Each structure stands twice: as structure tokens, then as C-alpha cells.
Short mmCIF file of C-alpha atoms and ligand atoms in Angstrom, two decimals:
data_model
loop_
_atom_site.label_atom_id
_atom_site.label_comp_id
_atom_site.label_asym_id
_atom_site.label_seq_id
_atom_site.Cartn_x
_atom_site.Cartn_y
_atom_site.Cartn_z
CA UNK A 1370 -16.51 -9.15 12.25
CA UNK A 1371 -15.23 -5.70 12.04
CA UNK A 1372 -16.16 -5.04 15.48
CA UNK A 1373 -14.42 -8.39 16.59
CA UNK A 1374 -11.31 -7.38 14.64
CA UNK A 1375 -11.11 -3.90 15.92
CA UNK A 1376 -11.47 -4.67 19.51
CA UNK A 1377 -9.14 -7.63 19.17
CA UNK A 1378 -6.55 -5.04 18.20
CA UNK A 1379 -7.20 -3.16 21.29
CA UNK A 1380 -6.46 -6.50 23.14
CA UNK A 1381 -9.84 -7.04 23.95
CA UNK A 1382 -10.64 -10.72 23.90
CA UNK A 1383 -13.55 -11.38 21.61
CA UNK A 1384 -15.73 -14.18 20.74
CA UNK A 1385 -17.85 -13.59 17.58
CA UNK A 1386 -20.80 -16.41 17.17
CA UNK A 1387 -22.13 -17.23 13.65
CA UNK A 1388 -25.01 -19.56 13.07
CA UNK A 1389 -23.89 -20.64 9.64
CA UNK A 1390 -21.13 -22.78 8.86
CA UNK A 1391 -19.90 -19.98 6.37
CA UNK A 1392 -20.96 -16.66 4.98
CA UNK A 1393 -22.03 -17.82 1.86
CA UNK A 1394 -25.38 -16.36 1.54
CA UNK A 1395 -26.83 -14.20 -1.17
CA UNK A 1396 -29.40 -11.81 0.77
CA UNK A 1397 -27.02 -8.99 1.44
CA UNK A 1398 -25.84 -6.40 -0.82
CA UNK A 1399 -22.36 -6.27 -2.47
CA UNK A 1400 -21.35 -2.71 -2.12
CA UNK A 1401 -18.42 -1.18 -0.33
CA UNK A 1402 -18.69 2.48 -0.29
CA UNK A 1403 -15.44 5.08 0.08
CA UNK A 1404 -16.00 5.26 3.61
CA UNK A 1405 -15.62 1.52 4.39
CA UNK A 1406 -12.50 1.39 1.63
CA UNK A 1407 -10.86 4.02 3.51
CA UNK A 1408 -11.11 2.07 6.81
CA UNK A 1409 -9.67 -0.86 4.91
CA UNK A 1410 -6.71 1.16 4.54
CA UNK A 1411 -6.47 2.32 7.68
CA UNK A 1412 -6.43 -1.08 9.13
CA UNK A 1413 -3.89 -2.50 6.52
CA UNK A 1414 -5.97 -4.37 4.60
CA UNK A 1415 -6.36 -2.20 1.62
CA UNK A 1416 -4.17 -4.31 -0.72
CA UNK A 1417 -5.78 -7.81 0.32
CA UNK A 1418 -9.20 -6.14 -0.21
CA UNK A 1419 -7.82 -5.07 -3.89
CA UNK A 1420 -6.77 -8.40 -4.75
CA UNK A 1421 -10.32 -9.73 -4.30
CA UNK A 1422 -12.55 -10.08 -7.32
CA UNK A 1423 -14.44 -6.86 -7.62
CA UNK A 1424 -15.69 -4.35 -9.45
CA UNK A 1425 -15.59 -0.43 -9.10
CA UNK A 1426 -18.21 1.88 -9.94
CA UNK A 1427 -17.45 5.31 -10.09
CA UNK A 1428 -20.99 6.30 -11.45
CA UNK A 1429 -24.32 5.35 -10.45
CA UNK A 1430 -26.43 5.19 -13.14
CA UNK A 1431 -30.47 5.70 -12.81
CA UNK A 1432 -33.07 6.08 -15.52
CA UNK A 1433 -36.29 7.15 -14.20
CA UNK A 1434 -39.19 7.22 -16.55
CA UNK A 1435 -36.82 8.03 -19.46
CA UNK A 1436 -35.19 10.70 -17.49
CA UNK A 1437 -31.63 9.85 -16.80
CA UNK A 1438 -29.62 10.49 -13.41
CA UNK A 1439 -26.10 9.71 -13.10
CA UNK A 1440 -24.10 10.04 -9.59
CA UNK A 1441 -20.65 10.92 -10.25
CA UNK A 1442 -18.38 9.73 -7.48
CA UNK A 1443 -15.27 10.94 -9.03
CA UNK A 1444 -14.84 14.02 -6.98
CA UNK A 1445 -15.33 12.32 -3.55
CA UNK A 1446 -12.85 13.27 -1.28
CA UNK A 1447 -10.29 10.76 0.04
CA UNK A 1448 -7.99 7.99 -1.77
CA UNK A 1449 -11.25 6.26 -3.30
CA UNK A 1450 -13.64 7.77 -5.88
CA UNK A 1451 -15.76 4.90 -6.26
CA UNK A 1452 -17.91 1.82 -4.77
CA UNK A 1453 -16.67 -1.48 -4.77
CA UNK A 1454 -19.03 -4.19 -5.61
CA UNK A 1455 -17.63 -7.26 -3.82
CA UNK A 1456 -19.68 -10.29 -2.72
CA UNK A 1457 -20.32 -9.82 1.00
CA UNK A 1458 -19.05 -13.49 2.16
CA UNK A 1459 -15.45 -12.31 0.06
CA UNK A 1460 -15.46 -9.23 2.28
CA UNK A 1461 -16.29 -10.87 5.45
CA UNK A 1462 -13.73 -14.06 5.04
CA UNK A 1463 -10.93 -11.35 4.72
CA UNK A 1464 -11.83 -9.43 7.80
CA UNK A 1465 -12.38 -13.02 9.71
CA UNK A 1466 -9.13 -13.95 8.34
CA UNK A 1467 -7.47 -10.56 9.78
CA UNK A 1468 -8.98 -11.03 12.78
CA UNK A 1469 -8.06 -14.87 13.20
CA UNK A 1470 -4.47 -13.41 13.23
CA UNK A 1471 -4.91 -11.52 16.65
CA UNK A 1472 -4.31 -13.45 19.97
CA UNK A 1473 -7.82 -12.64 21.75
CA UNK A 1474 -9.89 -13.36 19.07
CA UNK A 1475 -12.09 -16.26 18.36
CA UNK A 1476 -14.87 -16.71 15.58
CA UNK A 1477 -17.30 -19.66 16.38
CA UNK A 1478 -19.24 -20.92 13.30
CA UNK A 1479 -22.31 -23.04 13.09
CA UNK A 1480 -23.05 -21.36 16.52
CA UNK A 1481 -26.63 -20.03 16.97
CA UNK A 1482 -27.20 -17.51 19.95
CA UNK A 1483 -30.65 -18.56 21.45
CA UNK A 1484 -30.89 -16.05 24.31
CA UNK A 1485 -29.33 -14.08 26.92
CA UNK A 1486 -28.08 -14.95 30.34
CA UNK A 1487 -28.76 -12.49 32.91
CA UNK A 1488 -27.78 -11.53 36.40
CA UNK A 1489 -30.70 -9.51 37.70
CA UNK A 1490 -31.20 -6.91 34.95
CA UNK A 1491 -27.75 -6.95 33.78
CA UNK A 1492 -27.05 -9.10 30.75
CA UNK A 1493 -24.05 -10.78 31.47
CA UNK A 1494 -23.49 -13.06 28.46
CA UNK A 1495 -25.67 -15.89 25.87
CA UNK A 1496 -26.77 -18.88 25.51
CA UNK A 1497 -25.92 -20.65 22.50
CA UNK A 1498 -26.21 -23.75 20.43
CA UNK A 1499 -22.79 -25.36 19.63
CA UNK A 1500 -22.06 -27.15 16.57
CA UNK A 1501 -23.07 -30.56 18.19
CA UNK A 1502 -26.55 -29.25 18.76
CA UNK A 1503 -25.56 -28.86 22.52
CA UNK A 1504 -26.86 -25.65 24.19
CA UNK A 1505 -24.52 -23.81 26.34
CA UNK A 1506 -23.41 -20.50 27.93
CA UNK A 1507 -21.07 -17.91 27.67
CA UNK A 1508 -20.32 -14.95 30.13
CA UNK A 1509 -19.19 -11.60 28.83
CA UNK A 1510 -18.84 -8.09 30.26
CA UNK A 1511 -20.47 -6.91 27.04
CA UNK A 1512 -22.97 -8.64 24.55
CA UNK A 1513 -23.33 -6.86 20.97
CA UNK A 1514 -26.23 -7.71 19.02
CA UNK A 1515 -24.96 -7.70 15.32
CA UNK A 1516 -27.34 -10.33 14.32
CA UNK A 1517 -29.18 -8.49 11.76
CA UNK A 1518 -32.98 -7.82 11.07
CA UNK A 1519 -34.27 -10.55 12.79
CA UNK A 1520 -32.03 -10.27 15.95
CA UNK A 1521 -32.56 -13.01 18.54
CA UNK A 1522 -30.57 -11.02 21.18
CA UNK A 1523 -33.16 -7.74 20.35
CA UNK A 1524 -35.98 -10.40 20.70
CA UNK A 1525 -34.81 -11.62 23.92
CA UNK A 1526 -34.42 -8.08 25.30
CA UNK A 1527 -38.05 -7.88 24.74
CA UNK A 1528 -37.85 -4.62 22.41
CA UNK A 1529 -39.17 -4.26 18.71
CA UNK A 1530 -37.72 -1.62 16.38
CA UNK A 1531 -40.47 1.22 15.34
CA UNK A 1532 -41.16 0.39 11.75
CA UNK A 1533 -41.35 3.09 8.93
CA UNK A 1534 -43.01 1.04 6.45
CA UNK A 1535 -41.46 0.60 2.90
CA UNK A 1536 -43.51 0.53 -0.25
CA UNK A 1537 -41.72 -2.34 -2.35
CA UNK A 1538 -40.19 -5.83 -1.86
CA UNK A 1539 -37.44 -7.10 -4.01
CA UNK A 1540 -37.19 -10.27 -6.09
CA UNK A 1541 -33.57 -11.27 -5.91
CA UNK A 1542 -32.05 -13.50 -8.83
CA UNK A 1543 -29.08 -14.10 -11.14
CA UNK A 1544 -28.69 -13.92 -14.92
CA UNK A 1545 -25.48 -14.57 -16.89
CA UNK A 1546 -23.54 -11.30 -17.87
CA UNK A 1547 -21.15 -11.44 -21.10
CA UNK A 1548 -17.94 -9.66 -21.37
CA UNK A 1549 -19.34 -6.84 -23.48
CA UNK A 1550 -22.49 -6.08 -21.70
CA UNK A 1551 -22.89 -2.81 -19.66
CA UNK A 1552 -20.90 -3.11 -16.46
CA UNK A 1553 -21.20 -1.31 -12.74
CA UNK A 1554 -24.65 -0.49 -11.38
CA UNK A 1555 -27.51 0.47 -13.27
CA UNK A 1556 -31.21 1.05 -12.37
CA UNK A 1557 -34.28 1.36 -14.50
CA UNK A 1558 -37.43 2.34 -13.31
CA UNK A 1559 -40.81 2.72 -15.67
CA UNK A 1560 -44.25 2.65 -14.97
CA UNK A 1561 -44.68 -0.05 -12.23
CA UNK A 1562 -41.24 -1.50 -12.84
CA UNK A 1563 -38.00 -1.29 -11.40
CA UNK A 1564 -34.74 -3.38 -12.19
CA UNK A 1565 -31.42 -3.03 -10.73
CA UNK A 1566 -28.66 -4.95 -12.50
CA UNK A 1567 -25.27 -5.16 -10.10
CA UNK A 1568 -22.51 -6.52 -12.18
CA UNK A 1569 -20.52 -9.66 -10.49
CA UNK A 1570 -18.52 -10.54 -13.42
CA UNK A 1571 -19.60 -13.41 -15.34
CA UNK A 1572 -23.27 -12.96 -14.06
CA UNK A 1573 -25.78 -10.23 -13.09
CA UNK A 1574 -27.34 -10.17 -9.46
CA UNK A 1575 -30.86 -8.68 -10.25
CA UNK A 1576 -32.97 -6.55 -7.74
CA UNK A 1577 -36.56 -6.27 -9.33
CA UNK A 1578 -38.72 -4.11 -7.44
CA UNK A 1579 -42.47 -5.15 -6.73
CA UNK A 1580 -45.12 -3.66 -4.82
CA UNK A 1581 -44.95 -4.59 -0.80
CA UNK A 1582 -46.93 -7.56 -0.54
CA UNK A 1583 -47.73 -8.77 -4.07
CA UNK A 1584 -45.12 -11.43 -4.42
CA UNK A 1585 -47.89 -14.09 -4.53
CA UNK A 1586 -50.03 -11.99 -6.93
CA UNK A 1587 -47.15 -11.38 -9.40
CA UNK A 1588 -45.74 -14.97 -9.19
CA UNK A 1589 -49.27 -16.16 -10.11
CA UNK A 1590 -48.97 -14.32 -13.66
CA UNK A 1591 -45.97 -16.91 -14.46
CA UNK A 1592 -42.24 -16.49 -14.88
CA UNK A 1593 -42.61 -15.39 -18.86
CA UNK A 1594 -44.41 -12.25 -17.52
CA UNK A 1595 -41.16 -11.54 -15.59
CA UNK A 1596 -38.98 -12.51 -18.81
CA UNK A 1597 -40.69 -9.81 -20.82
CA UNK A 1598 -40.48 -6.82 -18.39
CA UNK A 1599 -36.79 -7.70 -18.11
CA UNK A 1600 -36.53 -7.46 -21.95
CA UNK A 1601 -38.56 -4.24 -22.11
CA UNK A 1602 -36.16 -2.64 -19.68
CA UNK A 1603 -33.02 -4.33 -20.46
CA UNK A 1604 -33.22 -5.53 -24.27
CA UNK A 1605 -29.66 -7.27 -24.14
CA UNK A 1606 -31.12 -9.51 -21.75
CA UNK A 1607 -33.27 -11.27 -24.44
CA UNK A 1608 -31.06 -13.84 -25.16
CA UNK A 1609 -30.71 -15.37 -21.67
CA UNK A 1610 -33.91 -14.17 -19.52
CA UNK A 1611 -34.80 -18.14 -20.38
CA UNK A 1612 -32.09 -19.28 -18.17
CA UNK A 1613 -34.36 -18.05 -15.22
CA UNK A 1614 -36.87 -21.17 -15.73
CA UNK A 1615 -38.72 -21.01 -12.85
CA UNK A 1616 -39.59 -18.98 -9.64
CA UNK A 1617 -37.67 -21.41 -7.66
CA UNK A 1618 -34.68 -19.24 -8.28
CA UNK A 1619 -36.15 -15.82 -7.52
CA UNK A 1620 -35.79 -14.79 -4.06
CA UNK A 1621 -38.17 -12.43 -2.17
CA UNK A 1622 -36.49 -10.00 0.11
CA UNK A 1623 -38.73 -8.46 2.33
CA UNK A 1624 -37.82 -4.83 2.62
CA UNK A 1625 -37.74 -3.30 5.99
CA UNK A 1626 -36.88 0.49 7.37
CA UNK A 1627 -36.94 0.33 11.28
CA UNK A 1628 -35.00 1.79 14.23
CA UNK A 1629 -34.69 0.78 18.01
CA UNK A 1630 -35.75 3.78 20.42
CA UNK A 1631 -33.08 2.49 22.88
CA UNK A 1632 -30.10 0.48 21.25
CA UNK A 1633 -28.78 -0.71 24.75
CA UNK A 1634 -29.72 -2.36 28.15
CA UNK A 1635 -27.26 -2.91 30.84
CA UNK A 1636 -24.62 -5.00 29.73
CA UNK A 1637 -25.76 -5.12 25.73
CA UNK A 1638 -25.79 -3.08 22.93
CA UNK A 1639 -27.33 -3.50 19.31
CA UNK A 1640 -25.72 -2.18 16.45
CA UNK A 1641 -26.30 -2.57 12.67
CA UNK A 1642 -29.22 -3.98 11.42
CA UNK A 1643 -30.22 -5.25 14.81
CA UNK A 1644 -30.57 -1.49 15.75
CA UNK A 1645 -31.70 -0.14 12.31
CA UNK A 1646 -32.78 -2.08 9.60
CA UNK A 1647 -32.22 -0.10 6.17
CA UNK A 1648 -33.97 0.17 2.78
CA UNK A 1649 -31.69 -1.08 0.03
CA UNK A 1650 -32.27 2.50 -1.38
CA UNK A 1651 -28.50 3.75 -1.84
CA UNK A 1652 -27.24 0.27 -0.82
CA UNK A 1653 -25.92 1.79 2.38
CA UNK A 1654 -26.60 -0.78 4.95
CA UNK A 1655 -23.53 -2.34 5.09
CA UNK A 1656 -21.50 1.10 5.49
CA UNK A 1657 -23.68 2.03 8.37
CA UNK A 1658 -23.25 -1.17 10.00
CA UNK A 1659 -19.47 -1.11 9.64
CA UNK A 1660 -19.42 2.65 10.87
CA UNK A 1661 -21.64 1.26 14.06
CA UNK A 1662 -18.73 -1.28 14.71
CA UNK A 1663 -15.95 1.36 14.23
CA UNK A 1664 -17.49 3.64 16.74
CA UNK A 1665 -18.33 1.07 19.00
CA UNK A 1666 -14.93 -0.16 19.07
CA UNK A 1667 -13.41 3.20 19.51
CA UNK A 1668 -15.54 4.24 22.43
CA UNK A 1669 -15.80 1.15 24.18
CA UNK A 1670 -12.20 -0.57 24.02
CA UNK A 1671 -11.15 1.44 26.54
CA UNK A 1672 -14.05 0.51 29.28
CA UNK A 1673 -13.91 -3.19 28.16
CA UNK A 1674 -10.03 -3.36 28.84
CA UNK A 1675 -10.89 -1.81 32.21
CA UNK A 1676 -13.48 -4.32 32.94
CA UNK A 1677 -16.64 -1.92 33.39
CA UNK A 1678 -19.02 -0.91 30.73
CA UNK A 1679 -21.61 1.40 32.16
CA UNK A 1680 -24.85 2.10 30.61
CA UNK A 1681 -23.98 5.47 30.01
CA UNK A 1682 -21.08 4.75 27.70
CA UNK A 1683 -23.39 2.48 25.61
CA UNK A 1684 -25.74 5.71 25.35
CA UNK A 1685 -23.11 7.73 24.06
CA UNK A 1686 -22.75 5.12 21.15
CA UNK A 1687 -26.06 5.03 20.07
CA UNK A 1688 -25.73 9.01 20.60
CA UNK A 1689 -22.86 9.04 17.98
CA UNK A 1690 -24.49 6.67 15.70
CA UNK A 1691 -28.12 7.84 15.85
CA UNK A 1692 -27.36 10.98 13.97
CA UNK A 1693 -26.40 9.64 10.68
CA UNK A 1694 -28.75 6.57 10.93
CA UNK A 1695 -31.72 8.98 11.17
CA UNK A 1696 -30.25 11.36 8.24
CA UNK A 1697 -29.99 8.21 5.86
CA UNK A 1698 -33.42 6.77 7.30
CA UNK A 1699 -35.01 10.17 6.65
CA UNK A 1700 -33.64 10.37 3.34
CA UNK A 1701 -34.69 6.96 2.39
CA UNK A 1702 -38.36 7.47 3.48
CA UNK A 1703 -38.50 10.59 1.22
CA UNK A 1704 -37.32 8.69 -1.79
CA UNK A 1705 -39.64 5.65 -0.56
CA UNK A 1706 -42.56 8.18 -0.64
CA UNK A 1707 -41.81 10.29 -3.76
CA UNK A 1708 -40.13 8.20 -6.10
CA UNK A 1709 -40.70 4.40 -5.21
CA UNK A 1710 -44.25 4.71 -4.24
CA UNK A 1711 -44.91 6.14 -7.78
CA UNK A 1712 -42.99 3.62 -10.02
CA UNK A 1713 -44.34 0.78 -7.86
CA UNK A 1714 -47.81 2.15 -8.22
CA UNK A 1715 -47.63 2.68 -12.34
CA UNK A 1716 -49.40 5.19 -14.13
CA UNK A 1717 -47.60 8.48 -14.16
CA UNK A 1718 -45.49 8.17 -17.34
CA UNK A 1719 -43.20 11.16 -16.05
CA UNK A 1720 -40.38 10.88 -13.90
CA UNK A 1721 -40.98 12.08 -10.39
CA UNK A 1722 -40.65 15.99 -9.76
CA UNK A 1723 -37.74 15.10 -7.07
CA UNK A 1724 -35.71 12.93 -9.97
CA UNK A 1725 -36.10 16.05 -12.24
CA UNK A 1726 -34.71 18.65 -10.03
CA UNK A 1727 -31.85 16.36 -8.99
CA UNK A 1728 -30.96 15.56 -12.21
CA UNK A 1729 -30.66 19.35 -13.31
CA UNK A 1730 -28.41 20.30 -10.12
CA UNK A 1731 -24.69 19.35 -10.18
CA UNK A 1732 -24.61 20.48 -6.59
CA UNK A 1733 -27.29 18.09 -5.36
CA UNK A 1734 -26.09 15.05 -7.35
CA UNK A 1735 -22.65 15.95 -5.98
CA UNK A 1736 -24.08 16.08 -2.19
CA UNK A 1737 -26.12 12.75 -2.88
CA UNK A 1738 -23.16 11.14 -4.21
CA UNK A 1739 -21.25 12.00 -0.85
CA UNK A 1740 -24.16 10.90 1.46
CA UNK A 1741 -24.23 7.38 -0.70
CA UNK A 1742 -20.70 6.86 -0.78
CA UNK A 1743 -19.07 8.47 2.43
CA UNK A 1744 -22.22 9.54 4.50
CA UNK A 1745 -22.66 11.68 7.44
CA UNK A 1746 -20.25 11.41 10.68
CA UNK A 1747 -17.94 8.96 8.58
CA UNK A 1748 -15.84 6.71 11.12
CA UNK A 1749 -12.04 6.52 10.99
CA UNK A 1750 -10.22 3.27 12.54
CA UNK A 1751 -9.33 4.24 15.98
CA UNK A 1752 -5.06 4.30 16.45
CA UNK A 1753 -4.90 0.93 18.46
CA UNK A 1754 -6.62 -1.12 15.12
CA UNK A 1755 -4.14 0.79 12.66
CA UNK A 1756 -1.56 -1.18 10.81
CA UNK A 1757 0.57 -0.72 7.94
CA UNK A 1758 -0.85 -2.45 4.49
CA UNK A 1759 -0.28 -6.47 4.94
C1 LIG B 894 -32.49 -6.71 -0.63
C2 LIG B 894 -31.26 -5.78 0.16
C3 LIG B 894 -30.35 -5.27 -0.44
C4 LIG B 894 -29.57 -4.53 0.28
N1 LIG B 894 -28.38 -4.04 -0.61
C5 LIG B 894 -27.47 -3.55 -0.14
C6 LIG B 894 -26.37 -3.12 -0.70
O1 LIG B 894 -26.32 -3.01 -2.03
N2 LIG B 894 -25.39 -2.38 0.11
C7 LIG B 894 -25.46 -2.19 1.51
O2 LIG B 894 -24.77 -1.68 2.02
N3 LIG B 894 -26.64 -2.81 1.97
C8 LIG B 894 -27.48 -3.40 1.40
N4 LIG B 894 -28.68 -3.91 2.02
C9 LIG B 894 -28.84 -3.98 3.50
C10 LIG B 894 -27.33 -4.71 4.48
O3 LIG B 894 -27.43 -6.07 3.41
C11 LIG B 894 -27.63 -4.78 5.64
O4 LIG B 894 -27.76 -3.32 6.18
C12 LIG B 894 -26.23 -5.34 6.18
O5 LIG B 894 -25.86 -6.54 5.96
C13 LIG B 894 -26.23 -5.16 7.57
O6 LIG B 894 -25.02 -5.88 8.53
P1 LIG B 894 -25.26 -6.69 10.07
O7 LIG B 894 -23.97 -7.02 10.08
O8 LIG B 894 -25.90 -5.50 10.84
O9 LIG B 894 -26.01 -7.84 9.84
P2 LIG B 894 -26.33 -8.88 8.54
O10 LIG B 894 -25.57 -8.67 7.50
O11 LIG B 894 -27.55 -9.33 8.55
O12 LIG B 894 -25.39 -10.22 9.68
C14 LIG B 894 -26.22 -10.70 10.84
C15 LIG B 894 -25.41 -11.88 10.82
O13 LIG B 894 -25.73 -12.54 12.21
C16 LIG B 894 -25.90 -13.88 11.90
N5 LIG B 894 -26.91 -14.23 13.10
C17 LIG B 894 -28.27 -13.95 12.75
N6 LIG B 894 -28.84 -14.63 13.76
C18 LIG B 894 -27.99 -15.16 14.40
C19 LIG B 894 -27.89 -15.87 15.90
N7 LIG B 894 -29.24 -16.15 16.70
N8 LIG B 894 -26.84 -16.40 16.15
C20 LIG B 894 -25.49 -16.21 15.39
N9 LIG B 894 -25.56 -15.60 14.21
C21 LIG B 894 -26.33 -15.17 13.82
C22 LIG B 894 -26.61 -13.99 10.53
O14 LIG B 894 -26.12 -15.46 9.93
C23 LIG B 894 -25.84 -12.90 9.97
O15 LIG B 894 -24.30 -13.42 9.51
C24 LIG B 894 -29.33 -4.71 1.74
C25 LIG B 894 -30.66 -5.13 2.22
C26 LIG B 894 -31.72 -5.55 1.49
C27 LIG B 894 -32.68 -6.25 2.38
#
């Protein structure tokens, strides 16, 4: 959606295909980090974003085996010293409505890409199923795969990302939240258990960390076992854990951490999760996907307007975005190995050494807060996409 908006503002004709009728799905995160908030200001959408129901978080609070670790965002450079928590469907609808105001833009909902159209080795468009179920073709100078971690376009290209593995999966569910309950974003980790509470106003979105592949085994212990753990970790939830009456309301999210070696082929480019699925650690996947989109628009709007996009130009987009992706994924892998793996395995009652070191160092905490909220090589809106506040 972000790439569609920016390219349309450059005067490029863009079609975004979305297989669902709406964006109302709950499998993605909620965080909009400082770098993306800055981007929204630059493209003139800051006030409309601020009008969405949202929560601002200026401290990320974690507790690991009793050892507190607070990442203070109040010293971030720029206009936003916080992360916003906004359901992703509201964010996407906002971007979609701004894009719809551009003459060259169209969003086709309930339209599923099913494959690629080729001319020799060059990709020249996609096949898709329209809302009536009919299969059609659309030709394009450039096809951008932003269809997520299970990318159809990537499969049609015949490439698979290199997986780095992950020690955990996530259960994803909701519990009611009362006005005087703790707000913001807080994580508690104890031997064998990890719970992250995301304040969504009148309810908590909860991520419960389980060992990779242990879903069936832990479900067999019954929903009461989950109630017990939740109350142990967050005692104020005792009066409402019963609202989670069965595992039907608990979704399994398969955590993946992977990256394509080559993000492009002649006529096609993969960005976002299609190029690099991120772990939920740090909640940075949305911001990396947005930054990929901004870099793509900045580097390819000119070639698209000129009517020719070379593989060398696509390779430059990968080169630009590979660096921050690899840095963040390397950090996520280190956290998986040194923190999460120990937590899900249980046993050691002490906080991992890495957490003790970071919690003692203000400089390290500020550095990590910067990496999470802004990130390496953050992207600014290109001049052609900038507008004053709308
Ligand atoms: C458990 C979990 C928690 C997370 N929490 C956070 C968080 O708090 N903050 C954060 O920043 N990131 C988080 N992430 C990661 C984040 O959700 C992703 O990195 C981000 O959504 C990637 O954006 P994307 O646009 O590349 O792909 P997606 O958001 O997956 O979007 C892909 C879109 O393509 C559509 N689509 C798919 N196939 C087709 C097709 N064939 N035809 C047409 N449309 C298609 C899909 O419907 C979807 O709308 C989390 C991930 C997980 C697994």
C-alpha cells in the first residue's frame, strides 16, 4: 500500500492487488515505529494518523526472570519519541484512502494473484483471480511481490528463502482490558513461559510464547493450564482469563526468520516479508516492509516513468535494503539463541547474561531503543511524494 501511494504520487500508474476483501485480519503486528510516523508526517498523513484510535508507548517494559529491562524511547531523535500501537487494518485503510486520491492508483480487493506472466525470461505481469472467480492477466512493466511470508509470486519465481530457524511459535489471543489496567506494551518472561501484553484500549492483544512445534502438546494440557500461567505472570488478569473459554480463540502463529538470497529477477522485485520474514522480536517487520517500499519508490519511480526498469536497478534496491535487514535479523537471531531459547526451554531461574548486561548499560539500552524504533538506514519520503499535512 505504501509503495502504491508513493509511486502514484510520482505519476506512475499502479495497481495493488489484495486477495482479501478488507484488511481486517489479526495475524500481523500493531506497532508503527518512530521512523514510519516520521514518514507519515512527510507524506502529509500525520494528522489523519493521529486521529485513528491508537496508543503511544514511550517505554518498552520487559521483565526477564525477575530482571526488569526498560527501553526508554524519550531520547529518540526527531518528532516522535514513541511507538504507536494501531491495529494494522486502520493503518492500511488510511494509506489506501490517501492512495485512492491519486489519479494513477487502483486497489483491487478480493483479487488474488495466482501466477506470473512471462515473455521469455522476463516477468511481464501476473495472472489473477478476480472477485467473480474468473482468471485474468494483467501486464506490467514491473511486478512487486509484497504478498508476505507465503508469497505466491516468490513461489512462482521458483525461489525459496534461506531459513534461519526460530526457537518459538506464538499463541495469539485477546482478553478484556479495564481502564485502570497497565497500558502500553509489556513483556514478562519466566522459566518456560513468555507473555507480551499489547494494550488495544478495551482489550489486550496477547502474544504467548511457546517452544517451536509444541502447539499440539501444550494444547493437550487444556485451556485451564493456560489460564493458570497467565494469572501467574499477570495476576490482575485473574478475573477475566475465563473469557478465554477454549483453544478455538487461540491462534497459532508460526514464527519464521528467513531471507531471500536474490530479491529480484528480470521484471519482478520482492520486498517486505516476501523477501525477508522477520521474527516478532522487536516488532520491526512492518517498519522494515514500509522502509523497503519507500526505497523502492525512491529508486524506481524514475525508471518506471521512463518505461524501462533494468535488473541492475532492482539489484540496487536489494543492496540498499539488504543492509538494515541483515543487521536486524542478526540481532533477532542472537536474541533467539541467547534469550528466547533459554526461556522456552525453562530450567534456568536466572535472567540471561545478555539481559543483565543490557539492563546495566544506559548506552546499550538507548542504542537498542534506537535500532527498534528507527532502525539502521531509515528511509525518508522522496520529494515527489511529500505533501503538507492533510
Ligand atoms: C506473531 C507475529 C507478530 C508480529 N508482530 C509485529 C509487530 O508488533 N510489529 C511489526 O512491525 N511487525 C510484526 N510482525 C511482522 C509483520 O506483521 C510483518 O513483517 C509485516 O506485516 C510484513 O508486511 P508485508 O507487507 O511484507 O506483508 P503482509 O503484511 O503479510 O501483507 C501481505 C499482503 O498480501 C496479501 N496477499 C498474500 N498473498 C496474496 C496473493 N496471492 N494475491 C493478492 N494478495 C495477497 C495478504 O492478504 C496481505 O494483505 C509480526 C509477525 C508475527 C508472525
